[in-house]
Amino acid sequence: MNRLGILISGRGSNFEAIADSIGAGKLDAEIAIVISNNPNAEGLRRAQQRGLRAVCVRSRAMEREAYDRLVVEKLRAERVDLVCLAGFMRLLSAYFVGEFPQRILNIHPSLLPAFPGLEAQLQALEHGVKHSGCTVHFVDEKLDAGPIIAQATVPVLDSDDEGALAARILREEHRIYTEAIRLVLSGKYRIDGRRVLPTQ
Ligand code: GRF
């Protein structure tokens, strides 16, 4: 069975969507551990309520690699083979990325490479784009930068505010994160430069 490690910082709705997909038999995986860097993360509470192993590893005032070593140790102890960042608000060190080569995924609420970083939905609104969306990608040390596994688009409506656009994007996030995880777990893809191409 594939063992997932999920890293969160806040609400945890993407984590819950993954957990629901597993529960519905859409993913051949189990959640080995949920780790939050924020002790007040709602997602941590939700994970505990679901009876999952869920722990806080506080990041405040810690040097990046020292923090990442603690997290990697926990992931290793749980024999995690795929790491899913789900609203985890930290860049990973080269050490962390090197420990799980092409085994770390992230979800971002824009059509990368447009609008990386914080408040992607607000960036999209303010730029005036007519479509936005979300992206699941492999993680490297750069911000929102690795090869793209899946994307979905949504329209930006004239009446949208940040909340309305974020909610429309979030529905797609919950859908495509499961699809991307399924593809990666199946192993039926190859990476050609920046392109993630299905095989078979
Ligand atoms: C999502 O919009 C995700 O794309 C971004 O952070 C948000 C996390 O939301 N990286 P949640 O904690 O999964 O509800």
Coordinates of C-alpha atoms and ligand atoms in Angstrom, one line a residue:
M1 CA 0.0 0.0 0.0
N2 CA 1.3 3.5 -0.9
R3 CA 1.9 5.6 2.2
L4 CA 1.3 9.3 1.9
G5 CA 2.7 12.0 4.1
I6 CA 0.6 15.2 4.0
L7 CA 2.0 18.6 5.0
I8 CA -0.3 21.4 5.9
S9 CA -0.3 24.8 7.5
G10 CA -4.0 25.7 7.8
R11 CA -7.6 24.8 6.9
G12 CA -6.7 21.4 5.3
S13 CA -9.5 21.1 2.8
N14 CA -7.1 19.5 0.2
F15 CA -5.9 17.1 2.8
E16 CA -9.6 16.2 3.5
A17 CA -10.3 15.8 -0.2
I18 CA -7.4 13.3 -0.5
A19 CA -8.6 11.4 2.6
D20 CA -12.1 11.3 1.1
S21 CA -10.7 10.0 -2.2
I22 CA -8.9 7.2 -0.3
G23 CA -12.1 6.4 1.6
A24 CA -14.1 6.2 -1.6
G25 CA -11.5 3.8 -3.1
K26 CA -10.3 6.3 -5.7
L27 CA -6.7 6.1 -4.5
D28 CA -4.8 3.0 -3.7
A29 CA -3.1 4.6 -0.7
E30 CA -3.2 5.3 3.0
I31 CA -2.3 8.5 4.9
A32 CA 0.6 7.5 7.1
I33 CA 1.0 10.9 8.8
V34 CA -0.3 14.5 8.6
I35 CA 2.3 17.1 9.7
S36 CA 1.5 20.8 10.3
N37 CA 4.0 23.5 11.0
N38 CA 1.3 25.5 12.7
P39 CA -0.2 24.2 16.0
N40 CA -3.5 26.0 15.4
A41 CA -4.1 24.5 11.9
E42 CA -7.7 23.5 11.5
G43 CA -6.5 20.7 9.3
L44 CA -4.6 19.2 12.2
R45 CA -7.7 19.0 14.3
R46 CA -9.6 17.5 11.4
A47 CA -6.9 14.8 10.9
Q48 CA -7.0 13.9 14.5
Q49 CA -10.8 13.6 14.4
R50 CA -10.4 11.2 11.5
G51 CA -8.2 9.1 13.7
L52 CA -5.1 9.7 11.6
R53 CA -1.6 10.2 13.0
A54 CA -1.4 14.0 13.0
V55 CA 1.4 15.9 14.6
C56 CA 2.6 19.5 14.8
V57 CA 6.3 20.2 14.1
R58 CA 6.6 23.9 14.9
S59 CA 8.7 25.9 12.5
R60 CA 8.8 29.2 14.2
A61 CA 12.3 30.6 14.6
M62 CA 13.9 27.5 13.1
E63 CA 16.5 27.5 10.4
R64 CA 15.1 25.9 7.2
E65 CA 17.2 22.9 6.8
A66 CA 17.1 22.1 10.6
Y67 CA 13.3 22.2 10.4
D68 CA 13.2 20.0 7.3
R69 CA 15.5 17.4 8.9
L70 CA 12.9 17.0 11.7
V71 CA 10.1 16.6 9.2
V72 CA 12.0 14.2 7.0
E73 CA 12.8 12.1 10.1
K74 CA 9.0 11.9 10.9
L75 CA 8.2 11.0 7.3
R76 CA 10.9 8.3 7.2
A77 CA 9.7 6.9 10.6
E78 CA 6.3 6.4 9.0
R79 CA 7.8 4.9 5.8
V80 CA 6.2 7.5 3.6
D81 CA 6.7 7.1 -0.1
L82 CA 4.9 10.1 -1.5
V83 CA 4.8 13.6 0.2
C84 CA 1.8 15.8 -0.6
L85 CA 2.0 19.5 0.3
A86 CA -1.5 20.7 0.8
G87 CA -1.4 24.4 1.8
F88 CA 2.0 24.0 3.4
M89 CA 3.3 27.5 3.6
R90 CA 7.0 26.9 3.5
L91 CA 9.7 26.5 0.8
L92 CA 11.5 23.2 1.1
S93 CA 15.3 23.0 1.4
A94 CA 17.5 21.2 -1.2
Y95 CA 18.0 18.6 1.6
F96 CA 14.3 17.8 1.8
V97 CA 13.8 17.7 -2.0
G98 CA 16.9 15.5 -2.3
E99 CA 15.5 13.0 0.2
F100 CA 12.3 12.4 -1.9
P101 CA 13.3 12.9 -5.5
Q102 CA 10.2 13.4 -7.7
R103 CA 8.1 12.2 -4.7
I104 CA 6.9 15.5 -3.5
L105 CA 3.8 17.2 -4.9
N106 CA 2.2 20.6 -4.4
I107 CA -1.1 22.2 -5.3
H108 CA -1.2 25.9 -6.2
P109 CA -4.3 28.0 -6.9
S110 CA -3.3 29.4 -10.2
L111 CA -2.4 28.3 -13.7
L112 CA 1.4 28.2 -13.2
P113 CA 3.7 29.8 -14.2
A114 CA 1.2 32.7 -13.7
F115 CA 0.8 34.0 -10.2
P116 CA 3.2 32.0 -8.0
G117 CA 3.5 32.8 -4.3
L118 CA 1.0 34.2 -1.9
E119 CA -2.6 35.3 -2.7
A120 CA -2.6 33.8 -6.2
Q121 CA -6.3 34.3 -6.6
L122 CA -6.1 38.0 -5.7
Q123 CA -3.1 38.3 -8.1
A124 CA -5.2 36.8 -10.9
L125 CA -8.2 39.1 -10.2
E126 CA -6.0 42.2 -10.0
H127 CA -4.2 41.2 -13.3
G128 CA -7.6 41.0 -15.0
V129 CA -7.2 37.5 -16.4
K130 CA -10.4 36.0 -17.8
H131 CA -9.5 32.4 -16.8
S132 CA -7.5 31.1 -13.9
G133 CA -7.3 27.7 -12.2
C134 CA -5.0 25.4 -10.3
T135 CA -1.9 23.4 -10.8
V136 CA -0.4 20.2 -9.2
H137 CA 3.3 20.0 -9.8
F138 CA 6.4 18.2 -8.6
V139 CA 8.3 20.2 -6.0
D140 CA 11.8 21.5 -6.3
E141 CA 13.6 24.1 -4.2
K142 CA 12.1 27.0 -6.1
L143 CA 8.7 28.5 -5.4
D144 CA 5.8 26.8 -7.2
A145 CA 8.2 25.8 -10.0
G146 CA 8.6 22.0 -10.7
P147 CA 7.2 20.0 -13.6
I148 CA 3.4 20.3 -14.0
I149 CA 1.4 17.1 -13.5
A150 CA -2.2 18.4 -13.8
Q151 CA -4.0 21.7 -14.3
A152 CA -7.7 22.8 -14.4
T153 CA -9.1 26.1 -15.6
V154 CA -12.0 28.1 -14.3
P155 CA -13.6 31.3 -15.6
V156 CA -13.0 34.6 -13.8
L157 CA -16.5 36.2 -13.7
D158 CA -16.9 40.0 -13.8
S159 CA -18.7 39.8 -10.5
D160 CA -16.0 37.8 -8.7
D161 CA -14.3 38.9 -5.6
E162 CA -11.3 37.0 -4.2
G163 CA -13.5 34.7 -2.1
A164 CA -15.8 33.7 -5.0
L165 CA -12.9 33.0 -7.3
A166 CA -11.0 31.1 -4.6
A167 CA -14.0 28.9 -3.9
R168 CA -14.4 28.1 -7.7
I169 CA -10.8 27.2 -7.9
L170 CA -10.8 25.2 -4.7
R171 CA -13.4 22.8 -6.1
E172 CA -11.1 22.0 -9.0
E173 CA -8.1 21.7 -6.6
H174 CA -9.9 18.9 -4.7
R175 CA -10.6 17.1 -7.9
I176 CA -7.2 17.3 -9.7
Y177 CA -5.0 16.6 -6.6
T178 CA -6.5 13.1 -6.5
E179 CA -6.0 12.7 -10.2
A180 CA -2.4 13.8 -10.0
I181 CA -1.6 11.5 -7.0
R182 CA -3.2 8.6 -8.8
L183 CA -1.0 9.2 -11.9
V184 CA 2.2 9.5 -9.8
L185 CA 1.3 6.4 -7.7
S186 CA 0.6 4.4 -10.9
G187 CA 4.1 5.2 -12.2
K188 CA 2.6 5.5 -15.7
Y189 CA 4.4 8.7 -16.7
R190 CA 7.8 10.0 -17.6
I191 CA 9.4 13.3 -17.2
D192 CA 10.8 14.8 -20.4
G193 CA 12.4 18.1 -19.4
R194 CA 9.6 20.0 -17.8
R195 CA 6.9 17.9 -19.4
V196 CA 5.1 15.1 -17.4
L197 CA 3.9 12.7 -20.1
P198 CA 1.6 9.7 -19.5
T199 CA 3.0 6.4 -20.7
Q200 CA 0.9 3.4 -22.0
Ligands
GRF1 C1 -5.1 26.0 -1.4 O1 -5.7 27.0 -2.2 C2 -3.8 25.5 -2.1 O2 -3.9 25.6 -3.4 C3 -2.8 26.5 -1.5 O3 -3.2 26.8 -0.2 C4 -4.6 26.5 -0.1 C5 -4.7 25.5 1.0 O4 -6.1 25.3 1.3 N1 -1.5 26.0 -1.7 P1 -6.5 24.0 2.2 O5 -5.6 24.2 3.5 O6 -6.1 22.8 1.5 O7 -7.9 24.1 2.5

